[in-house]
Amino acid sequence: APITVRDLAEGLGKKPNELIGLLMTMNIFAAINQVLDVELVEKICERHGVVFVRERREKGRDRDRGGQPGQENRIPLSVRPHRKVGRPPVVVFMGHVDHGKTSLQDYIRHSHVTSGEAGGITQHIGASVATVGDQTITFLDTPGHEAFTAMRARGANATDIAVLVVAADDGVMPQTVEAINHAKAANLPIVVAMNKMDLPAANPDKVLLGLQQHGITPRDWGGETEVLPVSAHTGVGINELLEQILLEAEMLELNADPDAPFEGLVIEAQMETGMGPTAHVLVRNGTLKLNDAVICGQCYGRVRALIDSQGRRVQKASPSMPVKVMGLSSVPNAGDKILACANEREARVLAEEAMQAARQGNLSVERMVTLDDMFSLLAKEEKPELPIILKTDVRGSLEAITDCIAKLKSDRISAHILHSGVGEISENDVVLAAASKAVILGFHVRVMPGVNRFAKQKGVDVRLYSIIYELLQEVEKAMRGRLQPDI
Ligand code: GDP
């Protein structure tokens, strides 16, 4: 039913008159039976530390009852105290190929992950849970920073902390820089694991210098970032690395509400013989329980079994826990959100709606962000920054253009180079731009084959220049906003 002043007061445990008084202070003069706007209800609930649970109505049932059109949008109210409980951090390893991401995770799996039941096989579920003292850390399997950002582009932000792996003998390499920029674009705190310290060729100073040159100042040099010397071969420093991750997590004050409606993220999904569609799910909020009805993109179902990272069948999964879910109607996509529903019927209706929307192409159209409308978009933000990805032909021009862009002044918007590099514009650049709503500027470079079409699909503006002045002029114009007359 729609929410009246009376309903809300009851939900908040207040007298109706108290609420009416409160509303008056917000310049809203409402009667006791007046229906309140959903957004307003949400705002008031938030202020009072209660969660407002929207339960979608089943369309079918409304129709059977001869309900009015529009009635399906009515939202029954249920409010309850908001409970905040600390949750384990979710961590992802990033870094240059061969620097030891896999080896480090394998080492942690062997030393800090208790193996499954006697005779049981540790399940591969796209993530693992390491135990450190009485705390745990969830490690997402690393598919590379491209895949990480592709997930983020879909609004699937699952990670809390990035562990940047740098081999001490090799130092900061091109993919290390990419990983740094992807992690920064996602606003993730970075902990550096300086790996392969057992090698005679290990050169910590070279690593620290390389990090410094790419905007990461090590703690030993007066900066913010902890750099921990480790070895995946000998195990040296791994405990310290895990403890640092927990410390970092503590500062983030990560929490979730185990009583909230379940919300999770599909990390991987597949069809398995004898099991049907299975999805590896990371719980973001609430608790996923056996027999829960769920909707997941265009799939739906009832949870028939939950299997944890140690291969055990469990009854429920709490925030930050990865689990394998069985009982879905089909195989969802990685990055899909999975949500609890009131019942399987509601889940099916919502899945059918999603399917229909997808057929009509409603979901595939992504909003194009161009240099032209950047200003009006950014003007709404508090501290507006124009995010740019810059690719050039040679290092000299890259440095020159970066310097000039830094000097461009506007009282409203500053330009921010999210990622830059020498070379052609790649699919990777587009993925990062899409996730960060950035524009791509190329100077004397080509776009790799097929990437132009990909950029169009993703709604990313790619602009190519051969004259520095023209590039700068366009950036400056974007910063000042076309809408304003040039003075
Ligand atoms: P990834 O590509 O980042 O996942 O790197 P891998 O974990 O596959 O490691 C690449 C190579 O480096 C492998 O041959 C590993 O055995 C080796 N390696 C990884 N960590 C260490 C280490 O701490 N010390 C030494 N000496 N070799 C390592």
Short mmCIF file of C-alpha atoms and ligand atoms in Angstrom, two decimals:
data_model
loop_
_atom_site.label_atom_id
_atom_site.label_comp_id
_atom_site.label_asym_id
_atom_site.label_seq_id
_atom_site.Cartn_x
_atom_site.Cartn_y
_atom_site.Cartn_z
CA ALA A 1 0.00 0.00 0.00
CA PRO A 2 1.12 3.59 -0.38
CA ILE A 3 2.85 5.03 2.65
CA THR A 4 0.89 7.50 4.71
CA VAL A 5 2.10 9.70 7.51
CA ARG A 6 0.50 7.26 9.92
CA ASP A 7 2.35 4.26 8.41
CA LEU A 8 5.70 5.98 8.49
CA ALA A 9 5.24 7.16 12.07
CA GLU A 10 4.42 3.61 13.09
CA GLY A 11 7.45 2.26 11.24
CA LEU A 12 9.69 4.77 12.96
CA GLY A 13 8.16 4.13 16.35
CA LYS A 14 6.96 7.73 16.65
CA LYS A 15 3.62 9.32 17.31
CA PRO A 16 1.95 10.66 14.15
CA ASN A 17 1.96 14.16 15.63
CA GLU A 18 5.68 13.96 16.20
CA LEU A 19 6.22 13.08 12.57
CA ILE A 20 3.89 15.82 11.39
CA GLY A 21 5.96 18.23 13.46
CA LEU A 22 9.14 16.90 11.96
CA LEU A 23 7.75 17.27 8.46
CA MET A 24 6.86 20.88 9.23
CA THR A 25 10.48 21.61 9.96
CA MET A 26 11.09 20.40 6.41
CA ASN A 27 8.40 22.76 5.14
CA ILE A 28 6.01 19.91 4.44
CA PHE A 29 2.52 20.30 5.85
CA ALA A 30 0.94 16.88 5.82
CA ALA A 31 -2.19 15.37 7.28
CA ILE A 32 -2.18 12.04 9.06
CA ASN A 33 -3.62 10.07 6.14
CA GLN A 34 -1.63 11.85 3.50
CA VAL A 35 0.41 9.64 1.18
CA LEU A 36 4.09 10.46 1.24
CA ASP A 37 6.47 10.52 -1.62
CA VAL A 38 8.79 7.49 -1.70
CA GLU A 39 11.92 9.60 -1.91
CA LEU A 40 10.87 11.60 1.09
CA VAL A 41 10.18 8.42 3.04
CA GLU A 42 13.62 7.16 2.15
CA LYS A 43 15.22 10.38 3.26
CA ILE A 44 13.47 10.41 6.60
CA CYS A 45 14.21 6.73 7.20
CA GLU A 46 17.87 7.30 6.47
CA ARG A 47 18.02 10.15 8.95
CA HIS A 48 16.54 7.95 11.62
CA GLY A 49 18.90 5.09 10.98
CA VAL A 50 16.32 2.66 9.72
CA VAL A 51 16.27 0.85 6.45
CA PHE A 52 13.36 1.36 4.17
CA VAL A 53 12.62 -1.86 2.35
CA ARG A 54 10.91 -1.60 -0.98
CA GLU A 55 9.04 -4.72 -1.86
CA ARG A 56 7.92 -4.90 -5.39
CA ARG A 57 4.40 -6.02 -5.99
CA GLU A 58 3.67 -8.94 -8.17
CA LYS A 59 2.13 -7.53 -11.27
CA GLY A 60 0.23 -10.69 -12.10
CA ARG A 61 -1.55 -10.84 -8.81
CA ASP A 62 -2.66 -7.24 -9.02
CA ARG A 63 -4.15 -7.87 -12.37
CA ASP A 64 -5.97 -10.99 -11.18
CA ARG A 65 -7.51 -8.92 -8.49
CA GLY A 66 -8.60 -6.38 -11.01
CA GLY A 67 -6.18 -3.86 -9.58
CA GLN A 68 -5.82 -0.43 -11.12
CA PRO A 69 -2.99 0.22 -13.48
CA GLY A 70 -0.32 1.96 -11.50
CA GLN A 71 -1.18 0.00 -8.43
CA GLU A 72 1.79 -2.22 -9.13
CA ASN A 73 4.03 0.67 -8.27
CA ARG A 74 2.69 0.90 -4.80
CA ILE A 75 5.26 -0.04 -2.30
CA PRO A 76 4.44 -1.57 1.03
CA LEU A 77 6.46 -0.12 3.81
CA SER A 78 8.49 -2.03 6.26
CA VAL A 79 11.08 -0.36 8.37
CA ARG A 80 13.42 -1.79 10.91
CA PRO A 81 16.51 -0.68 12.77
CA HIS A 82 19.60 -0.50 10.64
CA ARG A 83 22.30 -2.79 11.90
CA LYS A 84 25.87 -2.13 10.88
CA VAL A 85 28.31 -4.93 11.33
CA GLY A 86 31.94 -5.02 10.23
CA ARG A 87 32.61 -7.18 7.22
CA PRO A 88 35.81 -8.73 5.85
CA PRO A 89 37.66 -6.82 3.12
CA VAL A 90 37.44 -7.97 -0.50
CA VAL A 91 40.83 -7.79 -2.14
CA VAL A 92 42.12 -8.11 -5.68
CA PHE A 93 45.70 -8.70 -6.84
CA MET A 94 46.91 -6.64 -9.78
CA GLY A 95 50.23 -6.14 -11.51
CA HIS A 96 52.46 -6.90 -14.46
CA VAL A 97 52.42 -10.39 -15.94
CA ASP A 98 54.87 -12.83 -14.29
CA HIS A 99 55.43 -10.62 -11.26
CA GLY A 100 53.87 -13.30 -9.05
CA LYS A 101 50.14 -12.60 -8.58
CA THR A 102 49.22 -16.26 -8.99
CA SER A 103 52.13 -17.54 -6.88
CA LEU A 104 51.29 -15.19 -4.01
CA GLN A 105 47.67 -16.23 -3.99
CA ASP A 106 48.65 -19.89 -4.17
CA TYR A 107 50.96 -19.42 -1.22
CA ILE A 108 48.20 -17.74 0.79
CA ARG A 109 45.77 -20.48 -0.17
CA HIS A 110 48.17 -23.11 1.15
CA SER A 111 49.16 -21.31 4.31
CA HIS A 112 46.04 -19.44 5.37
CA VAL A 113 43.11 -21.29 3.92
CA THR A 114 41.95 -24.29 5.88
CA SER A 115 41.28 -27.07 3.45
CA GLY A 116 37.84 -28.53 3.04
CA GLU A 117 36.25 -31.42 4.88
CA ALA A 118 38.20 -34.64 5.10
CA GLY A 119 38.41 -35.96 1.58
CA GLY A 120 36.70 -32.87 0.26
CA ILE A 121 38.20 -30.90 -2.56
CA THR A 122 38.64 -27.18 -2.23
CA GLN A 123 36.15 -25.68 -4.64
CA HIS A 124 37.11 -23.19 -7.22
CA ILE A 125 34.49 -20.48 -6.69
CA GLY A 126 36.18 -17.43 -8.17
CA ALA A 127 37.40 -16.29 -4.79
CA SER A 128 38.97 -17.66 -1.65
CA VAL A 129 38.86 -16.76 2.00
CA ALA A 130 42.08 -16.49 3.98
CA THR A 131 42.06 -16.66 7.76
CA VAL A 132 44.41 -14.41 9.71
CA GLY A 133 44.00 -14.83 13.44
CA ASP A 134 40.29 -14.41 14.06
CA GLN A 135 39.75 -12.31 10.95
CA THR A 136 39.23 -13.19 7.32
CA ILE A 137 40.08 -11.67 3.96
CA THR A 138 38.25 -12.49 0.74
CA PHE A 139 40.50 -12.73 -2.33
CA LEU A 140 38.88 -12.41 -5.72
CA ASP A 141 40.62 -14.44 -8.40
CA THR A 142 42.51 -12.00 -10.55
CA PRO A 143 41.30 -11.87 -14.07
CA GLY A 144 43.54 -8.89 -14.87
CA HIS A 145 42.83 -5.22 -14.49
CA GLU A 146 40.94 -5.07 -17.82
CA ALA A 147 38.35 -7.52 -16.55
CA PHE A 148 38.27 -5.71 -13.23
CA THR A 149 37.46 -2.42 -14.92
CA ALA A 150 35.00 -4.06 -17.30
CA MET A 151 33.08 -5.25 -14.23
CA ARG A 152 33.27 -1.80 -12.74
CA ALA A 153 31.94 -0.33 -15.97
CA ARG A 154 28.83 -2.40 -15.37
CA GLY A 155 28.44 -0.90 -11.93
CA ALA A 156 29.84 -3.99 -10.28
CA ASN A 157 32.21 -2.62 -7.71
CA ALA A 158 33.13 -5.58 -5.60
CA THR A 159 36.63 -4.75 -4.42
CA ASP A 160 37.74 -2.79 -1.36
CA ILE A 161 41.53 -2.93 -1.63
CA ALA A 162 44.01 -3.53 -4.46
CA VAL A 163 47.24 -5.42 -3.82
CA LEU A 164 49.73 -4.23 -6.40
CA VAL A 165 52.31 -6.93 -7.06
CA VAL A 166 55.69 -5.67 -8.29
CA ALA A 167 58.62 -8.04 -8.83
CA ALA A 168 61.65 -6.64 -7.03
CA ASP A 169 64.03 -7.73 -9.80
CA ASP A 170 61.95 -6.22 -12.58
CA GLY A 171 60.50 -3.08 -11.03
CA VAL A 172 57.55 -1.04 -12.28
CA MET A 173 56.54 -2.18 -15.78
CA PRO A 174 53.88 -0.96 -18.24
CA GLN A 175 51.12 -3.18 -16.85
CA THR A 176 52.08 -2.12 -13.33
CA VAL A 177 51.34 1.46 -14.38
CA GLU A 178 48.04 0.40 -15.97
CA ALA A 179 47.11 -1.46 -12.80
CA ILE A 180 47.93 1.62 -10.70
CA ASN A 181 45.71 3.78 -12.88
CA HIS A 182 42.85 1.31 -12.91
CA ALA A 183 42.98 0.99 -9.13
CA LYS A 184 43.15 4.76 -8.71
CA ALA A 185 40.27 5.30 -11.12
CA ALA A 186 38.24 2.96 -8.92
CA ASN A 187 39.34 4.89 -5.81
CA LEU A 188 40.82 1.78 -4.28
CA PRO A 189 43.49 1.99 -1.60
CA ILE A 190 46.66 0.25 -2.77
CA VAL A 191 48.97 -1.99 -0.79
CA VAL A 192 52.18 -2.89 -2.64
CA ALA A 193 53.58 -6.40 -2.42
CA MET A 194 57.19 -6.18 -3.53
CA ASN A 195 57.64 -9.78 -4.58
CA LYS A 196 60.59 -12.07 -5.42
CA MET A 197 62.70 -10.63 -2.61
CA ASP A 198 64.50 -14.00 -2.47
CA LEU A 199 66.21 -13.30 -5.80
CA PRO A 200 69.78 -11.95 -5.70
CA ALA A 201 68.74 -9.46 -8.39
CA ALA A 202 66.08 -7.94 -6.14
CA ASN A 203 66.41 -4.17 -6.15
CA PRO A 204 63.96 -2.53 -3.74
CA ASP A 205 65.15 1.02 -4.45
CA LYS A 206 64.38 0.62 -8.12
CA VAL A 207 60.83 -0.48 -7.21
CA LEU A 208 60.30 2.43 -4.82
CA LEU A 209 61.59 4.91 -7.38
CA GLY A 210 59.34 3.45 -10.08
CA LEU A 211 56.32 3.70 -7.78
CA GLN A 212 57.19 7.27 -6.85
CA GLN A 213 57.42 8.20 -10.54
CA HIS A 214 53.88 6.95 -11.03
CA GLY A 215 52.21 8.79 -8.23
CA ILE A 216 52.58 6.22 -5.45
CA THR A 217 54.80 7.49 -2.67
CA PRO A 218 56.01 4.69 -0.40
CA ARG A 219 55.57 5.13 3.36
CA ASP A 220 59.35 4.95 3.85
CA TRP A 221 59.64 7.98 1.63
CA GLY A 222 57.07 9.95 3.55
CA GLY A 223 54.08 8.86 1.51
CA GLU A 224 50.82 7.07 2.11
CA THR A 225 51.42 3.70 0.54
CA GLU A 226 52.72 0.70 2.41
CA VAL A 227 55.24 -1.34 0.41
CA LEU A 228 55.84 -4.82 1.83
CA PRO A 229 58.79 -6.96 0.78
CA VAL A 230 57.58 -10.53 0.21
CA SER A 231 58.47 -13.75 -1.51
CA ALA A 232 55.95 -16.22 -2.83
CA HIS A 233 58.70 -18.84 -2.90
CA THR A 234 59.94 -18.61 0.69
CA GLY A 235 56.80 -17.10 2.25
CA VAL A 236 58.76 -14.22 3.74
CA GLY A 237 56.62 -11.18 4.52
CA ILE A 238 53.28 -12.75 3.64
CA ASN A 239 51.92 -12.54 7.18
CA GLU A 240 52.87 -8.87 7.30
CA LEU A 241 51.15 -8.34 3.94
CA LEU A 242 47.92 -9.90 5.22
CA GLU A 243 48.11 -7.89 8.42
CA GLN A 244 48.59 -4.70 6.43
CA ILE A 245 45.51 -5.53 4.38
CA LEU A 246 43.51 -5.92 7.59
CA LEU A 247 44.85 -2.64 8.91
CA GLU A 248 43.90 -0.89 5.69
CA ALA A 249 40.45 -2.48 5.93
CA GLU A 250 40.04 -1.25 9.48
CA MET A 251 40.62 2.32 8.32
CA LEU A 252 37.98 1.89 5.64
CA GLU A 253 35.44 0.90 8.32
CA LEU A 254 33.87 -1.63 6.02
CA ASN A 255 30.47 -2.69 7.15
CA ALA A 256 27.26 -4.28 6.00
CA ASP A 257 23.87 -5.09 7.39
CA PRO A 258 23.30 -8.84 7.70
CA ASP A 259 19.55 -8.24 8.12
CA ALA A 260 19.18 -6.15 4.97
CA PRO A 261 17.63 -7.69 1.86
CA PHE A 262 20.31 -9.83 0.21
CA GLU A 263 22.40 -8.20 -2.50
CA GLY A 264 25.26 -9.93 -4.25
CA LEU A 265 27.41 -9.90 -7.31
CA VAL A 266 28.05 -12.69 -9.80
CA ILE A 267 31.80 -13.20 -10.15
CA GLU A 268 31.58 -16.15 -12.53
CA ALA A 269 28.86 -18.44 -13.79
CA GLN A 270 28.71 -21.63 -15.78
CA MET A 271 26.70 -24.71 -16.70
CA GLU A 272 27.94 -27.70 -14.72
CA THR A 273 27.13 -31.30 -15.48
CA GLY A 274 24.85 -32.75 -12.88
CA MET A 275 24.32 -29.38 -11.22
CA GLY A 276 22.78 -27.20 -13.91
CA PRO A 277 23.55 -23.49 -13.95
CA THR A 278 25.81 -22.43 -11.08
CA ALA A 279 26.97 -18.96 -10.15
CA HIS A 280 29.86 -17.87 -7.98
CA VAL A 281 28.45 -15.06 -5.96
CA LEU A 282 29.99 -12.53 -3.62
CA VAL A 283 27.60 -11.36 -0.92
CA ARG A 284 27.64 -7.56 -0.74
CA ASN A 285 24.91 -6.93 1.79
CA GLY A 286 22.32 -8.92 3.70
CA THR A 287 22.45 -12.68 4.03
CA LEU A 288 21.80 -15.26 1.31
CA LYS A 289 19.97 -18.29 2.64
CA LEU A 290 19.02 -21.69 1.36
CA ASN A 291 15.60 -21.60 -0.36
CA ASP A 292 15.72 -17.83 -0.91
CA ALA A 293 14.09 -16.67 -4.13
CA VAL A 294 16.51 -14.63 -6.21
CA ILE A 295 16.62 -12.55 -9.37
CA CYS A 296 19.87 -12.22 -11.26
CA GLY A 297 19.80 -10.32 -14.56
CA GLN A 298 17.54 -12.37 -16.77
CA CYS A 299 17.71 -15.45 -14.55
CA TYR A 300 15.75 -16.29 -11.47
CA GLY A 301 15.40 -19.19 -9.12
CA ARG A 302 15.30 -20.59 -5.65
CA VAL A 303 18.56 -21.36 -3.91
CA ARG A 304 18.83 -25.15 -3.85
CA ALA A 305 22.35 -25.37 -2.48
CA LEU A 306 25.10 -23.07 -1.25
CA ILE A 307 28.72 -24.21 -1.32
CA ASP A 308 31.49 -22.21 0.34
CA SER A 309 35.10 -21.82 -0.77
CA GLN A 310 36.10 -24.91 1.17
CA GLY A 311 33.60 -27.10 -0.60
CA ARG A 312 31.21 -27.29 2.33
CA ARG A 313 27.47 -27.11 1.94
CA VAL A 314 26.29 -24.17 4.02
CA GLN A 315 22.89 -22.86 5.08
CA LYS A 316 23.68 -19.21 4.53
CA ALA A 317 26.30 -16.76 3.37
CA SER A 318 27.05 -13.44 5.07
CA PRO A 319 28.54 -10.19 3.69
CA SER A 320 31.88 -10.50 1.82
CA MET A 321 31.53 -14.26 1.65
CA PRO A 322 31.90 -15.97 -1.72
CA VAL A 323 29.55 -18.89 -2.38
CA LYS A 324 28.52 -21.11 -5.21
CA VAL A 325 24.78 -20.86 -5.79
CA MET A 326 22.71 -23.64 -7.35
CA GLY A 327 19.11 -23.42 -8.46
CA LEU A 328 19.12 -20.66 -11.09
CA SER A 329 16.96 -20.93 -14.20
CA SER A 330 19.90 -20.25 -16.55
CA VAL A 331 23.49 -19.06 -16.56
CA PRO A 332 23.81 -15.37 -15.58
CA ASN A 333 26.59 -13.02 -16.71
CA ALA A 334 29.63 -12.17 -14.67
CA GLY A 335 29.00 -8.77 -13.13
CA ASP A 336 25.22 -9.29 -12.83
CA LYS A 337 23.66 -8.23 -9.58
CA ILE A 338 21.78 -10.92 -7.69
CA LEU A 339 19.00 -9.86 -5.34
CA ALA A 340 16.57 -11.51 -2.99
CA CYS A 341 12.89 -11.47 -3.92
CA ALA A 342 9.77 -12.02 -1.86
CA ASN A 343 9.12 -15.32 -3.63
CA GLU A 344 9.98 -17.27 -6.75
CA ARG A 345 7.01 -15.91 -8.62
CA GLU A 346 8.10 -12.32 -8.14
CA ALA A 347 11.61 -13.32 -9.17
CA ARG A 348 10.30 -14.86 -12.38
CA VAL A 349 8.22 -11.81 -13.25
CA LEU A 350 11.22 -9.53 -12.75
CA ALA A 351 13.46 -11.82 -14.82
CA GLU A 352 10.90 -11.83 -17.62
CA GLU A 353 10.78 -8.05 -17.52
CA ALA A 354 14.56 -7.90 -17.74
CA MET A 355 14.48 -10.29 -20.68
CA GLN A 356 11.91 -8.20 -22.46
CA ALA A 357 13.87 -5.03 -21.82
CA ALA A 358 16.99 -6.69 -23.22
CA ARG A 359 15.10 -7.80 -26.33
CA GLN A 360 13.97 -4.26 -26.91
CA GLY A 361 17.55 -3.16 -26.56
CA ASN A 362 16.81 -0.99 -23.56
CA LEU A 363 19.79 -2.27 -21.67
CA SER A 364 22.40 -2.14 -24.36
CA VAL A 365 22.27 1.59 -24.98
CA GLU A 366 24.89 3.27 -22.88
CA ARG A 367 24.88 6.96 -22.37
CA MET A 368 27.45 8.66 -24.56
CA VAL A 369 29.63 11.12 -22.71
CA THR A 370 31.29 13.49 -25.12
CA LEU A 371 33.72 16.30 -24.64
CA ASP A 372 30.90 18.66 -25.66
CA ASP A 373 28.47 17.79 -22.92
CA MET A 374 31.10 17.09 -20.29
CA PHE A 375 30.74 20.55 -18.86
CA SER A 376 27.02 20.40 -18.23
CA LEU A 377 27.43 16.92 -16.76
CA LEU A 378 30.27 17.92 -14.50
CA ALA A 379 28.75 21.21 -13.45
CA LYS A 380 26.39 19.25 -11.24
CA GLU A 381 29.21 17.74 -9.24
CA GLU A 382 30.75 19.21 -6.17
CA LYS A 383 34.39 19.15 -7.19
CA PRO A 384 34.16 18.67 -10.91
CA GLU A 385 37.04 17.08 -12.76
CA LEU A 386 37.24 16.38 -16.45
CA PRO A 387 38.62 12.84 -16.69
CA ILE A 388 40.95 12.30 -19.65
CA ILE A 389 42.80 9.34 -21.09
CA LEU A 390 45.70 10.53 -23.22
CA LYS A 391 47.58 8.48 -25.81
CA THR A 392 50.44 9.87 -27.87
CA ASP A 393 53.05 8.70 -30.36
CA VAL A 394 56.17 9.43 -28.33
CA ARG A 395 57.08 10.12 -24.73
CA GLY A 396 58.12 13.71 -25.50
CA SER A 397 54.70 14.74 -26.74
CA LEU A 398 53.04 12.90 -23.86
CA GLU A 399 54.99 14.93 -21.33
CA ALA A 400 54.47 18.21 -23.19
CA ILE A 401 50.70 17.74 -23.45
CA THR A 402 50.39 16.55 -19.84
CA ASP A 403 52.20 19.69 -18.67
CA CYS A 404 50.02 21.97 -20.78
CA ILE A 405 46.79 20.34 -19.62
CA ALA A 406 47.90 20.75 -16.00
CA LYS A 407 48.32 24.46 -16.64
CA LEU A 408 44.88 24.96 -18.18
CA LYS A 409 42.84 26.95 -15.74
CA SER A 410 39.16 27.16 -15.18
CA ASP A 411 37.54 28.36 -12.00
CA ARG A 412 35.04 25.55 -12.13
CA ILE A 413 36.53 22.42 -13.56
CA SER A 414 40.00 20.94 -13.48
CA ALA A 415 41.29 18.44 -15.99
CA HIS A 416 42.49 15.14 -14.62
CA ILE A 417 44.56 12.71 -16.66
CA LEU A 418 43.36 9.35 -15.48
CA HIS A 419 45.67 7.31 -17.62
CA SER A 420 48.23 8.15 -20.26
CA GLY A 421 50.61 6.22 -22.41
CA VAL A 422 52.49 5.93 -25.64
CA GLY A 423 50.84 3.85 -28.34
CA GLU A 424 47.62 3.20 -30.20
CA ILE A 425 44.24 3.58 -28.57
CA SER A 426 43.23 0.11 -27.40
CA GLU A 427 40.13 -1.66 -26.22
CA ASN A 428 41.57 -1.41 -22.73
CA ASP A 429 41.61 2.37 -22.90
CA VAL A 430 37.95 2.31 -23.91
CA VAL A 431 37.02 0.00 -21.04
CA LEU A 432 38.70 2.31 -18.55
CA ALA A 433 37.10 5.38 -20.14
CA ALA A 434 33.65 3.79 -20.03
CA ALA A 435 34.04 2.85 -16.38
CA SER A 436 35.26 6.30 -15.45
CA LYS A 437 33.12 8.36 -17.83
CA ALA A 438 36.30 9.76 -19.37
CA VAL A 439 37.10 10.99 -22.86
CA ILE A 440 40.02 9.61 -24.86
CA LEU A 441 42.36 12.04 -26.59
CA GLY A 442 44.88 10.75 -29.10
CA PHE A 443 47.81 12.71 -30.45
CA HIS A 444 49.46 11.38 -33.60
CA VAL A 445 48.14 7.91 -32.86
CA ARG A 446 45.70 5.54 -34.52
CA VAL A 447 42.84 3.67 -33.02
CA MET A 448 43.43 -0.09 -33.06
CA PRO A 449 41.22 -2.02 -35.52
CA GLY A 450 37.72 -2.62 -34.20
CA VAL A 451 38.18 -0.28 -31.26
CA ASN A 452 36.23 2.59 -32.83
CA ARG A 453 33.13 0.46 -33.03
CA PHE A 454 33.66 -0.78 -29.49
CA ALA A 455 33.96 2.84 -28.30
CA LYS A 456 30.65 3.70 -29.98
CA GLN A 457 28.98 0.76 -28.27
CA LYS A 458 30.35 1.82 -24.92
CA GLY A 459 29.45 5.46 -25.50
CA VAL A 460 33.03 6.66 -25.27
CA ASP A 461 34.18 9.81 -27.07
CA VAL A 462 37.51 9.26 -28.87
CA ARG A 463 39.17 12.32 -30.41
CA LEU A 464 42.29 12.35 -32.54
CA TYR A 465 44.56 15.32 -33.05
CA SER A 466 47.71 16.14 -34.97
CA ILE A 467 48.21 19.65 -33.63
CA ILE A 468 48.84 20.13 -29.91
CA TYR A 469 47.25 23.56 -29.93
CA GLU A 470 43.95 22.18 -31.23
CA LEU A 471 43.88 19.47 -28.59
CA LEU A 472 44.49 21.97 -25.81
CA GLN A 473 41.95 24.39 -27.17
CA GLU A 474 39.25 21.73 -27.17
CA VAL A 475 40.05 20.64 -23.64
CA GLU A 476 39.96 24.24 -22.50
CA LYS A 477 36.63 24.78 -24.18
CA ALA A 478 35.22 21.69 -22.55
CA MET A 479 36.42 22.96 -19.19
CA ARG A 480 34.80 26.33 -19.66
CA GLY A 481 31.66 24.90 -21.14
CA ARG A 482 30.31 25.56 -24.57
CA LEU A 483 27.16 26.90 -23.04
CA GLN A 484 28.92 29.94 -21.72
CA PRO A 485 29.81 32.68 -24.15
CA ASP A 486 33.52 32.91 -24.85
CA ILE A 487 34.87 36.05 -23.27
P1 GDP B 1 51.61 -13.75 -12.51
O1 GDP B 1 51.64 -13.72 -14.01
O2 GDP B 1 51.73 -12.37 -11.95
O3 GDP B 1 50.44 -14.49 -11.94
O4 GDP B 1 52.96 -14.49 -12.04
P2 GDP B 1 53.16 -15.98 -11.55
O5 GDP B 1 52.66 -16.17 -10.19
O6 GDP B 1 52.68 -16.91 -12.61
O7 GDP B 1 54.75 -16.04 -11.45
C1 GDP B 1 55.59 -15.90 -12.60
C2 GDP B 1 56.91 -16.62 -12.38
O8 GDP B 1 57.62 -16.01 -11.29
C3 GDP B 1 56.75 -18.08 -12.01
O9 GDP B 1 57.74 -18.81 -12.67
C4 GDP B 1 56.97 -18.11 -10.52
O10 GDP B 1 57.49 -19.33 -10.07
C5 GDP B 1 57.94 -16.97 -10.32
N1 GDP B 1 57.80 -16.38 -8.98
C6 GDP B 1 56.67 -15.90 -8.42
N2 GDP B 1 56.92 -15.42 -7.18
C7 GDP B 1 58.23 -15.59 -6.95
C8 GDP B 1 59.09 -15.30 -5.85
O11 GDP B 1 58.71 -14.78 -4.79
N3 GDP B 1 60.41 -15.61 -6.00
C9 GDP B 1 60.90 -16.19 -7.12
N4 GDP B 1 62.21 -16.47 -7.17
N5 GDP B 1 60.12 -16.47 -8.17
C10 GDP B 1 58.80 -16.19 -8.10
#
